[in-house]
Each structure stands twice: as C-alpha cells, then as structure tokens.
PDB file of C-alpha atoms in Angstrom:
ATOM      1  CA  ASP A   1      98.156 169.110  22.097  1.00  0.00           C
ATOM      2  CA  SER A   2      95.211 166.747  22.719  1.00  0.00           C
ATOM      3  CA  GLY A   3      93.467 167.592  19.463  1.00  0.00           C
ATOM      4  CA  VAL A   4      90.370 168.853  21.288  1.00  0.00           C
ATOM      5  CA  THR A   5      89.617 172.510  20.610  1.00  0.00           C
ATOM      6  CA  GLN A   6      87.571 174.701  22.914  1.00  0.00           C
ATOM      7  CA  THR A   7      86.434 178.271  22.386  1.00  0.00           C
ATOM      8  CA  PRO A   8      86.466 180.795  23.876  1.00  0.00           C
ATOM      9  CA  LYS A   9      89.437 180.345  26.229  1.00  0.00           C
ATOM     10  CA  HIS A  10      88.253 183.110  28.515  1.00  0.00           C
ATOM     11  CA  LEU A  11      84.845 184.659  28.992  1.00  0.00           C
ATOM     12  CA  ILE A  12      83.713 187.377  31.375  1.00  0.00           C
ATOM     13  CA  THR A  13      80.031 188.125  31.702  1.00  0.00           C
ATOM     14  CA  ALA A  14      77.430 189.387  34.137  1.00  0.00           C
ATOM     15  CA  THR A  15      74.896 187.590  36.282  1.00  0.00           C
ATOM     16  CA  GLY A  16      71.709 186.718  34.467  1.00  0.00           C
ATOM     17  CA  GLN A  17      73.399 186.471  31.082  1.00  0.00           C
ATOM     18  CA  ARG A  18      73.659 183.475  28.738  1.00  0.00           C
ATOM     19  CA  VAL A  19      76.835 182.105  27.142  1.00  0.00           C
ATOM     20  CA  THR A  20      77.703 179.326  24.733  1.00  0.00           C
ATOM     21  CA  LEU A  21      80.886 177.291  24.942  1.00  0.00           C
ATOM     22  CA  ARG A  22      82.042 175.383  21.896  1.00  0.00           C
ATOM     23  CA  CYS A  23      84.042 172.178  21.561  1.00  0.00           C
ATOM     24  CA  SER A  24      85.517 170.409  18.541  1.00  0.00           C
ATOM     25  CA  PRO A  25      86.535 166.823  19.383  1.00  0.00           C
ATOM     26  CA  ARG A  26      89.594 164.999  18.083  1.00  0.00           C
ATOM     27  CA  SER A  27      89.227 163.807  14.537  1.00  0.00           C
ATOM     28  CA  GLY A  28      87.381 160.489  14.566  1.00  0.00           C
ATOM     29  CA  ASP A  29      86.114 160.729  18.140  1.00  0.00           C
ATOM     30  CA  LEU A  30      82.365 160.221  18.422  1.00  0.00           C
ATOM     31  CA  SER A  31      81.961 160.803  22.150  1.00  0.00           C
ATOM     32  CA  VAL A  32      82.040 164.247  23.763  1.00  0.00           C
ATOM     33  CA  TYR A  33      81.977 164.986  27.486  1.00  0.00           C
ATOM     34  CA  TRP A  34      81.584 168.218  29.424  1.00  0.00           C
ATOM     35  CA  TYR A  35      83.144 168.719  32.859  1.00  0.00           C
ATOM     36  CA  GLN A  36      83.129 171.649  35.243  1.00  0.00           C
ATOM     37  CA  GLN A  37      86.175 172.344  37.435  1.00  0.00           C
ATOM     38  CA  SER A  38      86.030 174.670  40.396  1.00  0.00           C
ATOM     39  CA  LEU A  39      88.478 175.098  43.262  1.00  0.00           C
ATOM     40  CA  ASP A  40      86.189 173.650  45.907  1.00  0.00           C
ATOM     41  CA  GLN A  41      84.385 170.920  43.918  1.00  0.00           C
ATOM     42  CA  GLY A  42      87.121 169.588  41.693  1.00  0.00           C
ATOM     43  CA  LEU A  43      86.281 168.116  38.317  1.00  0.00           C
ATOM     44  CA  GLN A  44      82.557 167.369  38.010  1.00  0.00           C
ATOM     45  CA  PHE A  45      80.931 165.450  35.168  1.00  0.00           C
ATOM     46  CA  LEU A  46      78.120 167.330  33.469  1.00  0.00           C
ATOM     47  CA  ILE A  47      76.994 165.435  30.381  1.00  0.00           C
ATOM     48  CA  GLN A  48      78.083 163.041  27.632  1.00  0.00           C
ATOM     49  CA  TYR A  49      77.041 162.767  23.996  1.00  0.00           C
ATOM     50  CA  TYR A  50      77.828 159.957  21.608  1.00  0.00           C
ATOM     51  CA  ASN A  51      77.345 160.455  17.880  1.00  0.00           C
ATOM     52  CA  GLY A  52      74.729 163.130  18.434  1.00  0.00           C
ATOM     53  CA  GLU A  53      72.766 161.434  21.193  1.00  0.00           C
ATOM     54  CA  GLU A  54      72.826 162.132  24.903  1.00  0.00           C
ATOM     55  CA  ARG A  55      74.317 159.119  26.732  1.00  0.00           C
ATOM     56  CA  ALA A  56      74.828 160.155  30.334  1.00  0.00           C
ATOM     57  CA  LYS A  57      73.923 163.040  32.561  1.00  0.00           C
ATOM     58  CA  GLY A  58      75.708 164.109  35.720  1.00  0.00           C
ATOM     59  CA  ASN A  59      75.103 167.017  38.048  1.00  0.00           C
ATOM     60  CA  ILE A  60      74.109 169.386  35.295  1.00  0.00           C
ATOM     61  CA  LEU A  61      71.858 172.256  36.322  1.00  0.00           C
ATOM     62  CA  GLU A  62      68.566 172.816  34.542  1.00  0.00           C
ATOM     63  CA  ARG A  63      69.910 176.225  33.472  1.00  0.00           C
ATOM     64  CA  PHE A  64      72.583 174.404  31.480  1.00  0.00           C
ATOM     65  CA  SER A  65      72.035 172.492  28.263  1.00  0.00           C
ATOM     66  CA  ALA A  66      74.212 170.900  25.636  1.00  0.00           C
ATOM     67  CA  GLN A  67      74.009 169.331  22.223  1.00  0.00           C
ATOM     68  CA  GLN A  68      76.209 167.551  19.731  1.00  0.00           C
ATOM     69  CA  PHE A  69      75.802 168.439  16.088  1.00  0.00           C
ATOM     70  CA  PRO A  70      76.029 166.179  12.987  1.00  0.00           C
ATOM     71  CA  ASP A  71      79.642 167.299  12.425  1.00  0.00           C
ATOM     72  CA  LEU A  72      80.282 166.064  16.019  1.00  0.00           C
ATOM     73  CA  HIS A  73      81.152 169.409  17.518  1.00  0.00           C
ATOM     74  CA  SER A  74      79.359 170.206  20.741  1.00  0.00           C
ATOM     75  CA  GLU A  75      78.055 173.289  22.481  1.00  0.00           C
ATOM     76  CA  LEU A  76      77.345 173.867  26.166  1.00  0.00           C
ATOM     77  CA  ASN A  77      74.797 176.586  26.836  1.00  0.00           C
ATOM     78  CA  LEU A  78      74.762 178.246  30.241  1.00  0.00           C
ATOM     79  CA  SER A  79      71.871 180.586  31.015  1.00  0.00           C
ATOM     80  CA  SER A  80      70.684 182.799  33.881  1.00  0.00           C
ATOM     81  CA  LEU A  81      74.261 182.839  35.054  1.00  0.00           C
ATOM     82  CA  GLU A  82      75.075 183.134  38.731  1.00  0.00           C
ATOM     83  CA  LEU A  83      78.310 184.022  40.497  1.00  0.00           C
ATOM     84  CA  GLY A  84      78.735 180.380  41.472  1.00  0.00           C
ATOM     85  CA  ASP A  85      78.880 179.321  37.835  1.00  0.00           C
ATOM     86  CA  SER A  86      82.338 180.839  37.547  1.00  0.00           C
ATOM     87  CA  ALA A  87      84.620 177.903  36.782  1.00  0.00           C
ATOM     88  CA  LEU A  88      86.702 176.170  34.178  1.00  0.00           C
ATOM     89  CA  TYR A  89      84.597 174.191  31.726  1.00  0.00           C
ATOM     90  CA  PHE A  90      86.362 171.326  30.003  1.00  0.00           C
ATOM     91  CA  CYS A  91      85.343 169.370  26.986  1.00  0.00           C
ATOM     92  CA  ALA A  92      86.787 165.916  26.425  1.00  0.00           C
ATOM     93  CA  SER A  93      86.411 163.383  23.650  1.00  0.00           C
ATOM     94  CA  SER A  94      86.980 159.696  23.076  1.00  0.00           C
ATOM     95  CA  VAL A  95      86.642 157.225  20.242  1.00  0.00           C
ATOM     96  CA  ALA A  96      84.373 154.830  22.076  1.00  0.00           C
ATOM     97  CA  VAL A  97      81.293 155.407  24.191  1.00  0.00           C
ATOM     98  CA  SER A  98      82.736 153.324  27.009  1.00  0.00           C
ATOM     99  CA  THR A  99      86.273 154.278  27.857  1.00  0.00           C
ATOM    100  CA  GLY A 100      87.957 156.131  30.672  1.00  0.00           C
ATOM    101  CA  GLU A 101      90.738 157.351  28.406  1.00  0.00           C
ATOM    102  CA  LEU A 102      89.539 160.836  27.654  1.00  0.00           C
ATOM    103  CA  PHE A 103      91.294 163.568  25.717  1.00  0.00           C
ATOM    104  CA  PHE A 104      90.643 166.955  27.287  1.00  0.00           C
ATOM    105  CA  GLY A 105      90.717 170.368  25.714  1.00  0.00           C
ATOM    106  CA  GLU A 106      92.394 173.296  27.429  1.00  0.00           C
ATOM    107  CA  GLY A 107      89.132 174.550  28.858  1.00  0.00           C
ATOM    108  CA  SER A 108      87.027 177.678  28.811  1.00  0.00           C
ATOM    109  CA  ARG A 109      87.410 179.883  31.874  1.00  0.00           C
ATOM    110  CA  LEU A 110      84.094 181.545  32.706  1.00  0.00           C
ATOM    111  CA  THR A 111      83.979 184.472  35.086  1.00  0.00           C
ATOM    112  CA  VAL A 112      80.569 185.751  36.145  1.00  0.00           C
ATOM    113  CA  LEU A 113      80.595 189.208  37.737  1.00  0.00           C
TER     114      LEU A 113
ATOM    115  CA  GLU B   1      77.498 157.939  47.430  1.00  0.00           C
ATOM    116  CA  ASP B   2      80.637 157.078  45.523  1.00  0.00           C
ATOM    117  CA  GLN B   3      83.681 158.846  46.879  1.00  0.00           C
ATOM    118  CA  VAL B   4      87.241 159.348  45.753  1.00  0.00           C
ATOM    119  CA  THR B   5      89.741 160.850  48.189  1.00  0.00           C
ATOM    120  CA  GLN B   6      93.270 161.811  47.287  1.00  0.00           C
ATOM    121  CA  SER B   7      96.093 162.465  49.716  1.00  0.00           C
ATOM    122  CA  PRO B   8      98.087 164.448  50.386  1.00  0.00           C
ATOM    123  CA  GLU B   9      96.509 167.574  48.908  1.00  0.00           C
ATOM    124  CA  ALA B  10      99.969 168.925  48.158  1.00  0.00           C
ATOM    125  CA  LEU B  11     103.434 167.398  48.165  1.00  0.00           C
ATOM    126  CA  ARG B  12     106.834 169.034  47.803  1.00  0.00           C
ATOM    127  CA  LEU B  13     109.757 166.826  46.874  1.00  0.00           C
ATOM    128  CA  GLN B  14     113.392 167.448  46.195  1.00  0.00           C
ATOM    129  CA  GLU B  15     114.525 166.307  42.781  1.00  0.00           C
ATOM    130  CA  GLY B  16     115.349 162.606  43.046  1.00  0.00           C
ATOM    131  CA  GLU B  17     113.281 162.083  46.225  1.00  0.00           C
ATOM    132  CA  SER B  18     110.862 159.226  45.531  1.00  0.00           C
ATOM    133  CA  SER B  19     107.358 159.189  47.039  1.00  0.00           C
ATOM    134  CA  SER B  20     103.791 157.979  46.557  1.00  0.00           C
ATOM    135  CA  LEU B  21     100.427 159.607  46.058  1.00  0.00           C
ATOM    136  CA  ASN B  22      97.313 157.925  47.396  1.00  0.00           C
ATOM    137  CA  CYS B  23      93.809 157.583  45.963  1.00  0.00           C
ATOM    138  CA  SER B  24      91.263 155.820  48.151  1.00  0.00           C
ATOM    139  CA  TYR B  25      87.789 155.037  46.924  1.00  0.00           C
ATOM    140  CA  THR B  26      84.499 153.875  48.347  1.00  0.00           C
ATOM    141  CA  VAL B  27      82.434 152.735  45.423  1.00  0.00           C
ATOM    142  CA  SER B  28      80.322 149.708  44.702  1.00  0.00           C
ATOM    143  CA  GLY B  29      81.186 147.948  41.506  1.00  0.00           C
ATOM    144  CA  LEU B  30      84.487 149.459  40.413  1.00  0.00           C
ATOM    145  CA  ARG B  31      84.921 149.043  36.682  1.00  0.00           C
ATOM    146  CA  GLY B  32      88.109 151.014  36.296  1.00  0.00           C
ATOM    147  CA  LEU B  33      90.433 153.455  38.031  1.00  0.00           C
ATOM    148  CA  PHE B  34      92.221 156.133  36.034  1.00  0.00           C
ATOM    149  CA  TRP B  35      95.134 158.473  36.688  1.00  0.00           C
ATOM    150  CA  TYR B  36      95.463 161.811  34.963  1.00  0.00           C
ATOM    151  CA  ARG B  37      98.044 164.593  35.103  1.00  0.00           C
ATOM    152  CA  GLN B  38      97.002 168.233  34.913  1.00  0.00           C
ATOM    153  CA  ASP B  39      99.414 171.095  34.288  1.00  0.00           C
ATOM    154  CA  PRO B  40      98.421 174.670  35.241  1.00  0.00           C
ATOM    155  CA  GLY B  41      96.082 176.190  32.673  1.00  0.00           C
ATOM    156  CA  LYS B  42      95.719 172.898  30.807  1.00  0.00           C
ATOM    157  CA  GLY B  43      93.229 170.091  30.627  1.00  0.00           C
ATOM    158  CA  PRO B  44      93.904 166.739  32.307  1.00  0.00           C
ATOM    159  CA  GLU B  45      96.118 164.319  30.405  1.00  0.00           C
ATOM    160  CA  PHE B  46      95.452 160.577  30.632  1.00  0.00           C
ATOM    161  CA  LEU B  47      98.180 158.468  32.240  1.00  0.00           C
ATOM    162  CA  PHE B  48      96.927 155.013  33.295  1.00  0.00           C
ATOM    163  CA  THR B  49      93.949 152.675  33.521  1.00  0.00           C
ATOM    164  CA  LEU B  50      93.759 149.970  36.210  1.00  0.00           C
ATOM    165  CA  TYR B  51      90.963 147.417  36.272  1.00  0.00           C
ATOM    166  CA  SER B  52      91.628 144.864  38.994  1.00  0.00           C
ATOM    167  CA  ALA B  53      93.364 144.542  42.345  1.00  0.00           C
ATOM    168  CA  GLY B  54      97.014 143.652  41.955  1.00  0.00           C
ATOM    169  CA  GLU B  55      97.344 145.318  38.579  1.00  0.00           C
ATOM    170  CA  GLU B  56     100.310 147.625  37.969  1.00  0.00           C
ATOM    171  CA  LYS B  57     101.140 150.002  35.122  1.00  0.00           C
ATOM    172  CA  GLU B  58     104.385 151.912  34.506  1.00  0.00           C
ATOM    173  CA  LYS B  59     105.373 154.890  32.438  1.00  0.00           C
ATOM    174  CA  GLU B  60     108.806 156.456  32.764  1.00  0.00           C
ATOM    175  CA  ARG B  61     109.183 157.469  36.441  1.00  0.00           C
ATOM    176  CA  LEU B  62     105.557 156.707  37.309  1.00  0.00           C
ATOM    177  CA  LYS B  63     104.050 153.443  38.483  1.00  0.00           C
ATOM    178  CA  ALA B  64     100.389 153.001  39.366  1.00  0.00           C
ATOM    179  CA  THR B  65      99.103 150.157  41.533  1.00  0.00           C
ATOM    180  CA  LEU B  66      95.627 149.105  42.612  1.00  0.00           C
ATOM    181  CA  THR B  67      94.207 147.320  45.653  1.00  0.00           C
ATOM    182  CA  LYS B  68      90.586 146.704  46.569  1.00  0.00           C
ATOM    183  CA  LYS B  69      90.327 150.011  48.398  1.00  0.00           C
ATOM    184  CA  GLU B  70      93.003 152.302  47.024  1.00  0.00           C
ATOM    185  CA  SER B  71      95.486 153.097  44.328  1.00  0.00           C
ATOM    186  CA  PHE B  72      98.982 154.464  44.596  1.00  0.00           C
ATOM    187  CA  LEU B  73     100.951 156.500  42.125  1.00  0.00           C
ATOM    188  CA  HIS B  74     104.617 155.931  42.862  1.00  0.00           C
ATOM    189  CA  ILE B  75     107.060 158.502  41.571  1.00  0.00           C
ATOM    190  CA  THR B  76     110.663 157.336  41.374  1.00  0.00           C
ATOM    191  CA  ALA B  77     113.494 159.898  41.287  1.00  0.00           C
ATOM    192  CA  PRO B  78     111.186 162.739  40.216  1.00  0.00           C
ATOM    193  CA  LYS B  79     112.350 165.652  38.089  1.00  0.00           C
ATOM    194  CA  PRO B  80     111.036 169.237  38.096  1.00  0.00           C
ATOM    195  CA  GLU B  81     109.042 168.488  34.934  1.00  0.00           C
ATOM    196  CA  ASP B  82     106.969 166.002  36.942  1.00  0.00           C
ATOM    197  CA  SER B  83     105.472 168.948  38.831  1.00  0.00           C
ATOM    198  CA  ALA B  84     101.724 168.945  38.187  1.00  0.00           C
ATOM    199  CA  THR B  85      98.420 168.060  39.799  1.00  0.00           C
ATOM    200  CA  TYR B  86      97.701 164.345  39.658  1.00  0.00           C
ATOM    201  CA  LEU B  87      94.053 163.317  39.534  1.00  0.00           C
ATOM    202  CA  CYS B  88      92.533 159.914  39.993  1.00  0.00           C
ATOM    203  CA  ALA B  89      89.074 158.964  38.806  1.00  0.00           C
ATOM    204  CA  VAL B  90      86.803 155.935  39.036  1.00  0.00           C
ATOM    205  CA  HIS B  91      84.166 154.463  36.814  1.00  0.00           C
ATOM    206  CA  VAL B  92      81.482 152.455  38.565  1.00  0.00           C
ATOM    207  CA  SER B  93      79.084 149.810  37.314  1.00  0.00           C
ATOM    208  CA  GLY B  94      75.577 150.883  36.590  1.00  0.00           C
ATOM    209  CA  ALA B  95      76.590 153.943  34.653  1.00  0.00           C
ATOM    210  CA  GLY B  96      75.503 153.523  31.057  1.00  0.00           C
ATOM    211  CA  SER B  97      78.702 155.002  29.795  1.00  0.00           C
ATOM    212  CA  TYR B  98      81.933 156.319  31.175  1.00  0.00           C
ATOM    213  CA  GLN B  99      80.861 158.829  33.777  1.00  0.00           C
ATOM    214  CA  LEU B 100      84.071 159.344  35.748  1.00  0.00           C
ATOM    215  CA  THR B 101      84.125 160.510  39.358  1.00  0.00           C
ATOM    216  CA  PHE B 102      87.315 162.460  40.025  1.00  0.00           C
ATOM    217  CA  GLY B 103      89.195 163.118  43.229  1.00  0.00           C
ATOM    218  CA  LYS B 104      90.345 166.649  43.998  1.00  0.00           C
ATOM    219  CA  GLY B 105      93.935 165.859  43.138  1.00  0.00           C
ATOM    220  CA  THR B 106      97.407 166.004  44.640  1.00  0.00           C
ATOM    221  CA  LYS B 107      99.515 168.997  43.665  1.00  0.00           C
ATOM    222  CA  LEU B 108     103.086 167.813  43.283  1.00  0.00           C
ATOM    223  CA  SER B 109     106.005 170.243  43.283  1.00  0.00           C
ATOM    224  CA  VAL B 110     109.489 168.927  42.548  1.00  0.00           C
ATOM    225  CA  ILE B 111     112.236 171.306  43.608  1.00  0.00           C
ATOM    226  CA  PRO B 112     115.565 171.249  41.724  1.00  0.00           C
TER     227      PRO B 112
END
C-alpha cells in the first residue's frame, strides 16, 4: 500500500459527460501528480501541483483541469468526454517538489462509451 | 523530442534464468533515470534512481546500471514473484519540477 488513495476505482460514463477523479496523497506529501496510462501511449504526465500551486503541465487537454485543495487532496476534472479518454488515471505524490521517487495510487479506470 | 525506448516489450524467463531489460534514451540534459515496477491493476512502484553514467544500484535480485545512452535492469535468478511490467523514466533539465517521461515498459513473466 503506497498510502495514496484514489476514488473511484472504476467509472463508466458516456461521451460528452463530465467526471471528477479524486486523490488523497500520502500523509505529509505536498506534491501531487496526475498521469494518464493507455495501452498505446504508456504513462503520460498530465499535471503537477505543489502545496496548492500548479508547478508543471504536460500534455493535458484543455477539456481537463485539476486543482489541489488546502488539505492537499487533489481533483482531476475531465469534461466533454470522448471515447479516446478511456484510460487509467493515476495520481502520485511526493514529499518534495523535485524528486523522481513518486508514490502512485492504484488508479481510476475510466471507460467512456 | 525526448524519447525513452524499452526493450524487449515482453520477456518470458524460466525461474532462475538471469537476463537484462534495456532502457535507451535520447534526451538532452539527463537529470535522473528511474526504474519502476508495475503489477497488474496496480500503480507503479519506485525501485531505483540513477543520476550519472557508471552508477549502479541493487535491490534483492535486481541491479540497475546507467551509461550515457542507456540503462539496464539486470535480474539475477528471477522468481515467479518478479513477474511484472518494468518501467523506466527520465527527468530532463529545463523542467521546473519532476516531470517524468516514461517508456512503455517491459512485461516480464517468470515461469516456475
């Protein structure tokens, strides 16, 4: 158990809908990362927050947004969903803003029908 | 564009049969190379960090090495519980924080 909690574990929705994925980092970790994993693209970095502020942005679509709250939990919002958004979405956390040692949650599997 | 390529895509070994996984990278300004293990239905689990050519790290049956162009994950006398997908990732200079670029992984199966 990494200590990172993600909900929901599975989510099935329709095209055009909006969903919110939630992540609680390990106790004491200030940095939260979101990654998308699909069969053909592998693990892709989306966005990083550190202590409530956005620190780095990857290939995150404009339809996607995220935030980190004062209690350090984070939410990833996905809107106007398309079939191609079906993937595993992982949250990871770390103590420091600059470290490659990330602790990943078990992921949220999104299926868009 | 920074690239990380892992080979082979899949590897089947008999229990006890040692082998190596390869991670080659074409990046400018490598600041760190990382190995992770991912079990089915789970998130990646951190294994090693390597920072400079010539560096080696060991953990149980695993040893990671780094050259200027690639990294190897050597698996000595593997057991069935070593079966997993092994991912490597790089962090490059210029990124304000740790944005990792991952390879697509090597799926290792160890047969009893």
